[in-house]
Amino acid sequence: MTDKEHNIIELCRKGDIRSQYLLYKNYSKAMYNIAIRFLNNKMDAEDVLQESFIKAFEGITELSETKEFGSWLKRIVINNCLIVLRK
């Protein structure tokens, strides 16, 4: 993780909307690809992606190491996919 990304995450912790958008922009494609592989449905994958980012931004203050953001977000996406698959 770069210093720039670390700073963006720190600003997200303070509720900065522009920083949240930058994180979304940086991670959304990779997280969408994970969701589409799990769900094989474009609409469900898009819903899971949005729900995952909302959950991540709501809980970002609980993240202990900012360098773990990508893997933490990936886990949120996978868990949300599993919830959809169980329904």
PDB file of C-alpha atoms in Angstrom:
ATOM      1  CA  MET A   1       0.000   0.000   0.000  1.00  0.00           C
ATOM      2  CA  THR A   2       1.276   3.419  -0.872  1.00  0.00           C
ATOM      3  CA  ASP A   3       1.369   6.414   1.439  1.00  0.00           C
ATOM      4  CA  LYS A   4      -1.253   8.043  -0.760  1.00  0.00           C
ATOM      5  CA  GLU A   5      -3.670   5.149  -0.279  1.00  0.00           C
ATOM      6  CA  HIS A   6      -2.948   5.111   3.451  1.00  0.00           C
ATOM      7  CA  ASN A   7      -3.849   8.817   3.589  1.00  0.00           C
ATOM      8  CA  ILE A   8      -7.049   8.200   1.610  1.00  0.00           C
ATOM      9  CA  ILE A   9      -8.109   5.518   4.093  1.00  0.00           C
ATOM     10  CA  GLU A  10      -7.364   7.824   7.010  1.00  0.00           C
ATOM     11  CA  LEU A  11      -9.550  10.515   5.428  1.00  0.00           C
ATOM     12  CA  CYS A  12     -12.313   7.936   4.922  1.00  0.00           C
ATOM     13  CA  ARG A  13     -12.160   7.221   8.630  1.00  0.00           C
ATOM     14  CA  LYS A  14     -12.981  10.883   9.158  1.00  0.00           C
ATOM     15  CA  GLY A  15     -15.960  10.631   6.796  1.00  0.00           C
ATOM     16  CA  ASP A  16     -14.462  12.366   3.748  1.00  0.00           C
ATOM     17  CA  ILE A  17     -16.755  11.586   0.807  1.00  0.00           C
ATOM     18  CA  ARG A  18     -14.155  12.336  -1.874  1.00  0.00           C
ATOM     19  CA  SER A  19     -11.779   9.845  -0.311  1.00  0.00           C
ATOM     20  CA  GLN A  20     -14.540   7.251  -0.196  1.00  0.00           C
ATOM     21  CA  TYR A  21     -15.090   7.802  -3.915  1.00  0.00           C
ATOM     22  CA  LEU A  22     -11.367   7.364  -4.603  1.00  0.00           C
ATOM     23  CA  LEU A  23     -11.308   4.068  -2.693  1.00  0.00           C
ATOM     24  CA  TYR A  24     -14.426   2.952  -4.530  1.00  0.00           C
ATOM     25  CA  LYS A  25     -12.834   3.845  -7.844  1.00  0.00           C
ATOM     26  CA  ASN A  26      -9.626   1.973  -6.958  1.00  0.00           C
ATOM     27  CA  TYR A  27     -11.261  -1.237  -5.699  1.00  0.00           C
ATOM     28  CA  SER A  28     -14.664  -1.509  -7.377  1.00  0.00           C
ATOM     29  CA  LYS A  29     -13.597  -3.317 -10.546  1.00  0.00           C
ATOM     30  CA  ALA A  30     -11.676  -6.040  -8.695  1.00  0.00           C
ATOM     31  CA  MET A  31     -14.456  -6.488  -6.135  1.00  0.00           C
ATOM     32  CA  TYR A  32     -17.090  -6.627  -8.887  1.00  0.00           C
ATOM     33  CA  ASN A  33     -15.094  -9.356 -10.623  1.00  0.00           C
ATOM     34  CA  ILE A  34     -15.073 -11.392  -7.412  1.00  0.00           C
ATOM     35  CA  ALA A  35     -18.824 -10.941  -6.983  1.00  0.00           C
ATOM     36  CA  ILE A  36     -19.622 -11.857 -10.588  1.00  0.00           C
ATOM     37  CA  ARG A  37     -17.531 -15.042 -10.287  1.00  0.00           C
ATOM     38  CA  PHE A  38     -19.448 -16.088  -7.199  1.00  0.00           C
ATOM     39  CA  LEU A  39     -22.925 -15.092  -8.315  1.00  0.00           C
ATOM     40  CA  ASN A  40     -22.836 -15.320 -12.113  1.00  0.00           C
ATOM     41  CA  ASN A  41     -25.506 -12.616 -12.209  1.00  0.00           C
ATOM     42  CA  LYS A  42     -24.741  -9.017 -13.104  1.00  0.00           C
ATOM     43  CA  MET A  43     -27.533  -7.422 -11.056  1.00  0.00           C
ATOM     44  CA  ASP A  44     -26.773  -9.443  -7.932  1.00  0.00           C
ATOM     45  CA  ALA A  45     -23.052  -8.698  -8.292  1.00  0.00           C
ATOM     46  CA  GLU A  46     -23.752  -4.965  -8.558  1.00  0.00           C
ATOM     47  CA  ASP A  47     -25.991  -5.087  -5.480  1.00  0.00           C
ATOM     48  CA  VAL A  48     -23.380  -7.000  -3.483  1.00  0.00           C
ATOM     49  CA  LEU A  49     -20.708  -4.528  -4.569  1.00  0.00           C
ATOM     50  CA  GLN A  50     -22.728  -1.542  -3.354  1.00  0.00           C
ATOM     51  CA  GLU A  51     -23.707  -3.209  -0.087  1.00  0.00           C
ATOM     52  CA  SER A  52     -20.107  -4.221   0.535  1.00  0.00           C
ATOM     53  CA  PHE A  53     -18.756  -0.722   0.100  1.00  0.00           C
ATOM     54  CA  ILE A  54     -21.454   0.708   2.344  1.00  0.00           C
ATOM     55  CA  LYS A  55     -20.588  -1.834   5.020  1.00  0.00           C
ATOM     56  CA  ALA A  56     -16.872  -1.143   4.587  1.00  0.00           C
ATOM     57  CA  PHE A  57     -17.262   2.623   4.892  1.00  0.00           C
ATOM     58  CA  GLU A  58     -19.507   2.239   7.934  1.00  0.00           C
ATOM     59  CA  GLY A  59     -16.967  -0.032   9.638  1.00  0.00           C
ATOM     60  CA  ILE A  60     -13.702   1.470   8.416  1.00  0.00           C
ATOM     61  CA  THR A  61     -12.938   2.924  11.848  1.00  0.00           C
ATOM     62  CA  GLU A  62     -12.786  -0.635  13.197  1.00  0.00           C
ATOM     63  CA  LEU A  63     -10.069  -1.633  10.714  1.00  0.00           C
ATOM     64  CA  SER A  64      -6.897  -1.950  12.763  1.00  0.00           C
ATOM     65  CA  GLU A  65      -4.329  -1.837   9.956  1.00  0.00           C
ATOM     66  CA  THR A  66      -5.007   0.378   6.956  1.00  0.00           C
ATOM     67  CA  LYS A  67      -2.661  -1.777   4.879  1.00  0.00           C
ATOM     68  CA  GLU A  68      -5.204  -4.598   5.195  1.00  0.00           C
ATOM     69  CA  PHE A  69      -8.053  -2.669   3.561  1.00  0.00           C
ATOM     70  CA  GLY A  70      -8.067  -4.609   0.279  1.00  0.00           C
ATOM     71  CA  SER A  71      -8.191  -8.029   1.885  1.00  0.00           C
ATOM     72  CA  TRP A  72     -10.765  -6.825   4.444  1.00  0.00           C
ATOM     73  CA  LEU A  73     -12.989  -5.469   1.664  1.00  0.00           C
ATOM     74  CA  LYS A  74     -12.583  -8.709  -0.295  1.00  0.00           C
ATOM     75  CA  ARG A  75     -13.771 -10.685   2.730  1.00  0.00           C
ATOM     76  CA  ILE A  76     -16.834  -8.414   3.012  1.00  0.00           C
ATOM     77  CA  VAL A  77     -17.653  -8.965  -0.671  1.00  0.00           C
ATOM     78  CA  ILE A  78     -17.262 -12.743  -0.380  1.00  0.00           C
ATOM     79  CA  ASN A  79     -19.418 -12.884   2.752  1.00  0.00           C
ATOM     80  CA  ASN A  80     -22.134 -10.828   1.062  1.00  0.00           C
ATOM     81  CA  CYS A  81     -21.992 -13.145  -1.963  1.00  0.00           C
ATOM     82  CA  LEU A  82     -22.432 -16.156   0.288  1.00  0.00           C
ATOM     83  CA  ILE A  83     -25.456 -14.535   1.920  1.00  0.00           C
ATOM     84  CA  VAL A  84     -27.045 -14.002  -1.508  1.00  0.00           C
ATOM     85  CA  LEU A  85     -26.294 -17.587  -2.539  1.00  0.00           C
ATOM     86  CA  ARG A  86     -27.924 -18.950   0.627  1.00  0.00           C
ATOM     87  CA  LYS A  87     -31.195 -17.121  -0.096  1.00  0.00           C
TER      88      LYS A  87
END
